[in-house]
Structure formats: structure tokens, C-alpha cells
Tab-separated table of C-alpha atoms and ligand atoms in Angstrom:
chain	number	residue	atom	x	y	z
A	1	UNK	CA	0.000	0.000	0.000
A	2	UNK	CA	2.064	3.558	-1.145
A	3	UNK	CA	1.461	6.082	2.130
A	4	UNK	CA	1.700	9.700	0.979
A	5	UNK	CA	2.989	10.482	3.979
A	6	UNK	CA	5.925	8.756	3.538
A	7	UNK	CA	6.558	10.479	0.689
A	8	UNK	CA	6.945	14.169	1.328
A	9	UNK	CA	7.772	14.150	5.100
A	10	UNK	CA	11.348	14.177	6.645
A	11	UNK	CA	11.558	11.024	9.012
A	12	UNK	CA	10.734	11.138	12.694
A	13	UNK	CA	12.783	7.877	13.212
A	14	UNK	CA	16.003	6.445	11.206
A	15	UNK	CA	17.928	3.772	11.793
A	16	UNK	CA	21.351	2.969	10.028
A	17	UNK	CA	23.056	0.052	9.443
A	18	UNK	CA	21.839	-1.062	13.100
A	19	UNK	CA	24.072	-4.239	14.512
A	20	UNK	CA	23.154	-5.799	18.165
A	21	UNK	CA	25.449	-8.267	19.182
A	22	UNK	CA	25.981	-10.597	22.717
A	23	UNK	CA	29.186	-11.513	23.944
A	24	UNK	CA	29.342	-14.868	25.439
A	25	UNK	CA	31.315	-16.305	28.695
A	26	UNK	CA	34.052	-16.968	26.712
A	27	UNK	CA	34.149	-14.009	24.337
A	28	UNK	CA	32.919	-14.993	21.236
A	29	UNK	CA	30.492	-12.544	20.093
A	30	UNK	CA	27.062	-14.008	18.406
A	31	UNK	CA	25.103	-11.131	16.571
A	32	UNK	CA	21.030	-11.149	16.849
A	33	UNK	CA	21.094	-8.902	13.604
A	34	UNK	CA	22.737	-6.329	11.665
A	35	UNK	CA	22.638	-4.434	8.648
A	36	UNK	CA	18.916	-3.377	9.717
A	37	UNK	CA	18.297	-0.025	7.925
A	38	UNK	CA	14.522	1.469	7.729
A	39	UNK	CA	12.952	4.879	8.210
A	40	UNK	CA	9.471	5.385	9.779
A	41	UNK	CA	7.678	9.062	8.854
A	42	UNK	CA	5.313	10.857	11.078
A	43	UNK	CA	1.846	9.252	10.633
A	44	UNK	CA	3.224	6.211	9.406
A	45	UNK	CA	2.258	2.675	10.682
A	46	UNK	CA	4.750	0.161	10.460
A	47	UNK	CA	4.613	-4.011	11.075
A	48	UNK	CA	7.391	-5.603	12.098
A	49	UNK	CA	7.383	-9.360	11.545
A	50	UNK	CA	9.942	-12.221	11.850
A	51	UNK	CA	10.691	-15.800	13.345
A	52	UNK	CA	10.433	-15.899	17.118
A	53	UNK	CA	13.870	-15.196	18.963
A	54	UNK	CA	14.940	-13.054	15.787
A	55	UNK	CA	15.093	-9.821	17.554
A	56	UNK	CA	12.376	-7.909	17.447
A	57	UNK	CA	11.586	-6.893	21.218
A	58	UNK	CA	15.475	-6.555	20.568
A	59	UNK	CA	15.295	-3.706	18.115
A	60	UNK	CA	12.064	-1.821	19.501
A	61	UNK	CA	13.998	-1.416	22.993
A	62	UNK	CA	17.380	-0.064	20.594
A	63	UNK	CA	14.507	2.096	18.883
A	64	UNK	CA	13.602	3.404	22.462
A	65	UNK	CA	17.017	3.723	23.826
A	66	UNK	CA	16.441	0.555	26.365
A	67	UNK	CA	19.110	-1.139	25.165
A	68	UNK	CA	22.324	-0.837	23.351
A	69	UNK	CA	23.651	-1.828	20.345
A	70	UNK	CA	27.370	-2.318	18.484
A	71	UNK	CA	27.304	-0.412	15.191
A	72	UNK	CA	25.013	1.971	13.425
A	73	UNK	CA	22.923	4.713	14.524
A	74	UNK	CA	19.256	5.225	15.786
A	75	UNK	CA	18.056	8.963	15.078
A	76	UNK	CA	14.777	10.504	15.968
A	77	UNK	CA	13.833	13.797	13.911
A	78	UNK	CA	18.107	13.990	13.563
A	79	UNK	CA	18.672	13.333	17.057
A	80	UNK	CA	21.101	10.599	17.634
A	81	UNK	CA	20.219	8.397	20.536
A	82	UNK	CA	23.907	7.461	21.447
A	83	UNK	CA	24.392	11.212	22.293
A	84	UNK	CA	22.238	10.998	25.127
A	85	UNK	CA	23.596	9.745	28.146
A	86	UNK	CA	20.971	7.295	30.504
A	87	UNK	CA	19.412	10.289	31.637
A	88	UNK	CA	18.961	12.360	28.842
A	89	UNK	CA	17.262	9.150	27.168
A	90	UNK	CA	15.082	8.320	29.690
A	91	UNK	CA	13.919	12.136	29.697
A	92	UNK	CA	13.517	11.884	25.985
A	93	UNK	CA	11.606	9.040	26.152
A	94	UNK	CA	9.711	10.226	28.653
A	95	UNK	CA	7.905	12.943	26.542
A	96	UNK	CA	8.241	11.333	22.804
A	97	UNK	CA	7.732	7.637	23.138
A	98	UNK	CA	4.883	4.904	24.042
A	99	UNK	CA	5.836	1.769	24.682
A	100	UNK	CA	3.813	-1.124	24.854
A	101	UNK	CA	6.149	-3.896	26.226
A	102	UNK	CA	5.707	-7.448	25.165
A	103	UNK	CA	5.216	-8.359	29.357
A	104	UNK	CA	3.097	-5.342	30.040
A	105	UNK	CA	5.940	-3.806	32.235
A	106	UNK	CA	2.650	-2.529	34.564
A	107	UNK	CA	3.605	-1.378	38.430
A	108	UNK	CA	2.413	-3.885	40.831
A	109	UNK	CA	1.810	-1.617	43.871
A	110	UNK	CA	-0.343	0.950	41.849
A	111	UNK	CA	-3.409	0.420	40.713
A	112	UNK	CA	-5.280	0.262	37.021
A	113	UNK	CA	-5.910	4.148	37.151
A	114	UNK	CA	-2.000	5.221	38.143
A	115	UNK	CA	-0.291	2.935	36.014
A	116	UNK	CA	-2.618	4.639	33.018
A	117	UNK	CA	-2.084	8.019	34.491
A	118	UNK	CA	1.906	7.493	35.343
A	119	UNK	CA	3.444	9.399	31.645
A	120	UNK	CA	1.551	12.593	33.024
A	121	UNK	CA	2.422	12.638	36.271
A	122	UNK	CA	6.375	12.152	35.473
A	123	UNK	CA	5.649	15.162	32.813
A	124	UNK	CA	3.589	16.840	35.458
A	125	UNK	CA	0.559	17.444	33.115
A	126	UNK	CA	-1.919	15.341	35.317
A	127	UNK	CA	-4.375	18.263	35.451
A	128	UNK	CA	-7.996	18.309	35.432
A	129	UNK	CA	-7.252	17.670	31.731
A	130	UNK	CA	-4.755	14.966	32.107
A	131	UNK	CA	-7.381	13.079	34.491
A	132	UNK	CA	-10.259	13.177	31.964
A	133	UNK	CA	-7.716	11.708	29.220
A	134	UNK	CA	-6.868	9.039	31.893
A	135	UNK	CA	-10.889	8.302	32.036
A	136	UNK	CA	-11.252	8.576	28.096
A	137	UNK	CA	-8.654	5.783	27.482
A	138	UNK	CA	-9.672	3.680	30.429
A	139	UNK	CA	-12.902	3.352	28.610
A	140	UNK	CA	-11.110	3.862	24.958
A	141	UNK	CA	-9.587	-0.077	26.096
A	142	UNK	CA	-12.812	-1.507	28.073
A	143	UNK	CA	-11.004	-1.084	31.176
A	144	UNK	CA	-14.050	1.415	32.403
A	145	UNK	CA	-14.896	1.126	36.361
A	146	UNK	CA	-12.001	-1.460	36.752
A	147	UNK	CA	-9.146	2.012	37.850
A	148	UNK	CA	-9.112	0.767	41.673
A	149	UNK	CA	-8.098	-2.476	40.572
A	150	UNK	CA	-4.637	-3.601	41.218
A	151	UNK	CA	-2.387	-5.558	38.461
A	152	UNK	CA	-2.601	-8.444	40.259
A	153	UNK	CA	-6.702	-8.757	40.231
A	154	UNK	CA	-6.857	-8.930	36.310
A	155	UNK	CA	-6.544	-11.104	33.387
A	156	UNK	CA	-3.712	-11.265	31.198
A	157	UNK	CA	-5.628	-9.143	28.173
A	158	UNK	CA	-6.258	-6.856	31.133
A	159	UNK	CA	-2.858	-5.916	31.495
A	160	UNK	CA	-2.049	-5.760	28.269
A	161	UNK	CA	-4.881	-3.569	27.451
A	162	UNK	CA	-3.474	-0.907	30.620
A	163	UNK	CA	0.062	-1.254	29.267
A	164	UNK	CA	-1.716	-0.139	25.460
A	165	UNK	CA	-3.333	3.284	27.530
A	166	UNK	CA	-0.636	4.056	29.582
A	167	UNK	CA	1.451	4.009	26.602
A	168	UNK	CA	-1.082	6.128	24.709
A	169	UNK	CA	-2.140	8.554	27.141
A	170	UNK	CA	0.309	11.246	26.645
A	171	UNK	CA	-0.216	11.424	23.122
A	172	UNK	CA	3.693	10.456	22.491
A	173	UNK	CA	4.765	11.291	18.976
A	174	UNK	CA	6.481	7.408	18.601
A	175	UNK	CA	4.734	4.903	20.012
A	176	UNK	CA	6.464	0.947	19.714
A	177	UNK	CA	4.169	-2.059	20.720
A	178	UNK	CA	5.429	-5.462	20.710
A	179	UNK	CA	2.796	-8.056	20.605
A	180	UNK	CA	0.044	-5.503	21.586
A	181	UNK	CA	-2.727	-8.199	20.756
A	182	UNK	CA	-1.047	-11.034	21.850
A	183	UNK	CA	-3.264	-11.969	25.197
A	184	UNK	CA	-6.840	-10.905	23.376
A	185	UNK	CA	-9.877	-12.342	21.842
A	186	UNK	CA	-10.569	-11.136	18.293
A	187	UNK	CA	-12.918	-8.798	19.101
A	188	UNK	CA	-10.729	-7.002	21.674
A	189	UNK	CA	-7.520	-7.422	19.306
A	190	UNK	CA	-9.537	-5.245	16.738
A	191	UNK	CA	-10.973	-2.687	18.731
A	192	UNK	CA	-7.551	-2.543	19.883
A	193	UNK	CA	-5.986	-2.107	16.637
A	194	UNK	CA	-8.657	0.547	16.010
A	195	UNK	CA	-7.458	2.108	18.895
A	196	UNK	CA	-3.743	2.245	17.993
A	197	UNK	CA	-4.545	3.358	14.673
A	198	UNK	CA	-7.269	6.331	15.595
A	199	UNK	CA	-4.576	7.451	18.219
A	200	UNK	CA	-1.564	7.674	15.606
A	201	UNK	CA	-3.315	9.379	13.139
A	202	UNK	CA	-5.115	12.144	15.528
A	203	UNK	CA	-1.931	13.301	16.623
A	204	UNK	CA	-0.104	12.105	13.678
A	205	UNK	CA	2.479	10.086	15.458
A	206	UNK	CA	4.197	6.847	14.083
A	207	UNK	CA	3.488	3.302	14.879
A	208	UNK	CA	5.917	0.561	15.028
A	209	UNK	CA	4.105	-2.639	15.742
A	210	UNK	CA	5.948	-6.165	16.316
A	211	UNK	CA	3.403	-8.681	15.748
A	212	UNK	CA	2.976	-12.281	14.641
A	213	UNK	CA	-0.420	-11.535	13.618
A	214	UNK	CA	-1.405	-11.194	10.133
A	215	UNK	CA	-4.760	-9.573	10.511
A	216	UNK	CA	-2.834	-6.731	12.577
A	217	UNK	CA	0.296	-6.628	9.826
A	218	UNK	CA	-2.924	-6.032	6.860
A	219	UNK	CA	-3.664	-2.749	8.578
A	220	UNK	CA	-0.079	-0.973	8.521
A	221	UNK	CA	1.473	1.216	5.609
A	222	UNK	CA	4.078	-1.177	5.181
A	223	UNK	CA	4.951	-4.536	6.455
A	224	UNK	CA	8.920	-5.210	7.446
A	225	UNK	CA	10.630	-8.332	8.161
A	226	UNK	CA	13.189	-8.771	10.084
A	227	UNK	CA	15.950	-11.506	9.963
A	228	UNK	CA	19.292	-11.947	11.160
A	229	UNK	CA	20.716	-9.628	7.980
A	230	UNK	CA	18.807	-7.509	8.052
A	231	UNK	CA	15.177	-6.132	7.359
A	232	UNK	CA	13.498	-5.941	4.082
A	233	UNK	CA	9.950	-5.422	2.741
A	234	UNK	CA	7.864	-8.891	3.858
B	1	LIG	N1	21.742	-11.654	27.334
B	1	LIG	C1	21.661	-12.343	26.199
B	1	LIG	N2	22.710	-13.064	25.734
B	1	LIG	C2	22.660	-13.720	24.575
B	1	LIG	N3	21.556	-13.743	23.766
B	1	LIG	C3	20.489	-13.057	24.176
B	1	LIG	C4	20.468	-12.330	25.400
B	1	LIG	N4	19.253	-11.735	25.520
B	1	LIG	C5	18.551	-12.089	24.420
B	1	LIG	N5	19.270	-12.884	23.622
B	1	LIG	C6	18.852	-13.481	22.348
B	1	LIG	O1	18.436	-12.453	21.476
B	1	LIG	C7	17.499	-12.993	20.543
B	1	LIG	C8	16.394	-12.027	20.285
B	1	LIG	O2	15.433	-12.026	21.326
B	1	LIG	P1	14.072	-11.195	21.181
B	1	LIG	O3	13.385	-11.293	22.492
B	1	LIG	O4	14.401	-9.818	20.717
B	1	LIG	O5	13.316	-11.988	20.041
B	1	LIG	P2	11.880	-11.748	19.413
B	1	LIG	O6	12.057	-11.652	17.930
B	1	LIG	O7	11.211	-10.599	20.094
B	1	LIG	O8	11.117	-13.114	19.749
B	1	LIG	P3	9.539	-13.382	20.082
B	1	LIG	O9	8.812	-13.326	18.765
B	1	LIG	O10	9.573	-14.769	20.652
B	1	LIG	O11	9.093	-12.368	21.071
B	1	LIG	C9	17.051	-14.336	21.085
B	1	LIG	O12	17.542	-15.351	20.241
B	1	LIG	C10	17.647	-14.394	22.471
B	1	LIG	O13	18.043	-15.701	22.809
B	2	LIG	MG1	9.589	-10.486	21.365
């Protein structure tokens, strides 16, 4: 499918010649990929897909600055990640990025409504404002009169679906999910997807999506794969 925007916007994220490699006990170093080159514009939805164990929660934490990597560069809108030291990424991050996390990544000792409401309050914009969007995407993922429930009192499509509006809820202009529809029924999955989609293009942010789903994959721009070499059109 072509995406216009794609074609006459600069890119919000670019990554170059990206290589992440382990080194093991006794030195040897085994790479997970390299080569991986792709751009993602503002507005743009991308699927990742690829074998399991390939690397893909791999490369959306180097796209976030979770992790590190051994060659190549990750930019957002020119901004080179390995500039930043810890701090400076995890303030960037902070304001620019939604992350869905493959194991929800929720807070154990605060309940449905906090963990939802947590990007504002580290950005300090939990204002009477910040507290209706809290309440719009609490019912936005079905999670409506369950806020004073803690992580450990709900399902596993639960969590997922408070890790999918916490990562929304400050309207971050990149937002990576990993599996977002893993733990759901269909019907969830899509209104979901809806979700994820309505969100990116009201505040024309990009989506990178890692997902073994086809059905999800159909709805992006473009589809990637990734392998060991590298990542090419699927
Ligand atoms: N500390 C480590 N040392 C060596 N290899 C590691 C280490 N951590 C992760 N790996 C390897 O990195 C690879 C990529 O893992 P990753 O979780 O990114 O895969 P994935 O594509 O997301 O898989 P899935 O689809 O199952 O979620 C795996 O083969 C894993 O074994
Ligand atoms: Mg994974």
C-alpha cells in the first residue's frame, strides 16, 4: 500500500546500518542482527514481523534507547540516541515515546488508574485535563470502572490492554508495541488495533508494531521483516 505520507515528510525515526550483538562467557560474540536499515515518517504505521527469537523486542527497545547496540545509529527527527547519556534518554523518552512492552511492564503496587495516568504525572501534566484523558482511554480499552483495581486482580488481556493506555495517554509522537494483541480475543484485538490506529493518526504520530499476527500486519502502511541480515519489505 504507497502512504503519501511517507513520501513528502522528513523522518521522525532512522535507523542505520543497526548491529546488536551478545558476547558470550568466553568471548565470542554471536550477533542477533545487523545491517537493519529502515525509516518510519510521522503518521506512518509500520509491522514488524519475523521468526520468534529473531530480535524484534530486541530492536524496539534499541529504537527506544532501552538497550544498546554495536554499530550503526538510531536517530529521531536527527537526534542521535547514542548522544544521550541514561538520563537524557530516559527524559527523551519520557515525553516522545509509548511503549507497549511485550510483558506489560505494569507497576504492581499501583493500581489500574495510576499505572494509566503514570506518563503525566512524570511530565507533570496530570491536570484536570490529564485526568479526563486518563478516564477517556480507560474506557477507549474496556477497562471502564475497573481504575481501583490492582495488576494483580486482572486477566492477562487486562494488562495488556493498561500497558496499550498508559502508553497512549500522553499522546507520544512514537509509540512501539510489541505483541500488543497477543493476550486478546478477536474482538478485543480489533478494537484494539482501532485504537492504535485512531490514536496515531489524531496526533499524527508513528506506529511501530511487532506482531505475529497477520490480521494486525494487513492494517499498517508497510509490512517489514526482520531476519538476522537484516530487514526488508515482507
Ligand atoms: N543476554 C543475552 N545473551 C545472549 N543472547 C540473548 C540475550 N538476551 C537475548 N538474547 C537473544 O536475542 C534474541 C532475540 O530475542 P528477542 O526477544 O528480541 O526476540 P523476538 O524476535 O522478540 O522473539 P519473540 O517473537 O519470541 O518475542 C534471542 O535469540 C535471544 O536468545
Ligand atoms: Mg519479542
Amino acid at each position: 500500500m504507497t502512504n503519501p505520507i511517507r513520501d513528502n515528510a522528513t523522518a521522525l525515526l532512522q535507523v542505520q546500518g543497526l548491529a546488536r550483538r551478545y558476547r558470550n562467557d568466553s568471548g565470542t560474540e554471536t550477533a542477533v542482527f545487523e545491517h537493519v536499515d529502515c525509516s518510519v515518517a510521522r503518521g506512518e504505521f509500520v509491522a514488524i514481523v519475523g521468526d520468534s527469537g529473531v530480535g524484534k523486542s530486541t530492536l524496539l527497545n534499541c529504537l527506544a534507547g532501552l538497550d544498546e547496540w554495536q554499530q550503526g545509529r538510531v536517530l529521531h527527527e536527527g537526534l542521535d540516541l547514542s548522544a544521550l547519556d541514561e538520563t537524557g534518554r530516559a527524559l527523551w523518552r519520557r515525553s516522545h515515546v509509548g511503549f507497549v512492552f511485550q510483558a506489560f511492564h505494569v507497576l504492581h503496587h499501583l493500581d489500574v488508574w495510576h499505572n494509566v495516568a503514570l506518563p503525566l504525572m512524570l511530565l507533570q501534566r496530570l491536570d484536570a485535563q490529564g485526568r479526563q484523558r486518563v478516564e477517556q482511554l480507560l474506557q477507549a480499552v474496556g477497562l471502564q470502572g475497573l481504575g481501583q483495581r490492582l495488576p494483580w486482580q486482572l486477566s492477562g488481556g487486562q494488562l495488556q490492554r493498561v500497558a496499550i493506555a498508559r502508553a497512549l495517554v500522553h499522546s507520544p509522537a512514537l509509540l512501539l508495541a510489541d505483541e500488543p494483541t497477543g493476550n486478546l480475543d478477536p474482538g478485543t484485538a480489533a478494537q484494539v488495533m482501532e485504537l492504535l490506529l485512531h490514536q496515531t493518526r489524531a496526533h499524527q504520530a508513528a506506529l511501530v508494531l511487532v506482531t505475529h499476527s497477520m490480521e494486525a500486519a494487513r492494517r499498517a502502511d508497510r509490512v517489514l521483516r526482520l531476519t538476522a541480515q537484516g530487514m526488508r519489505p515482507a
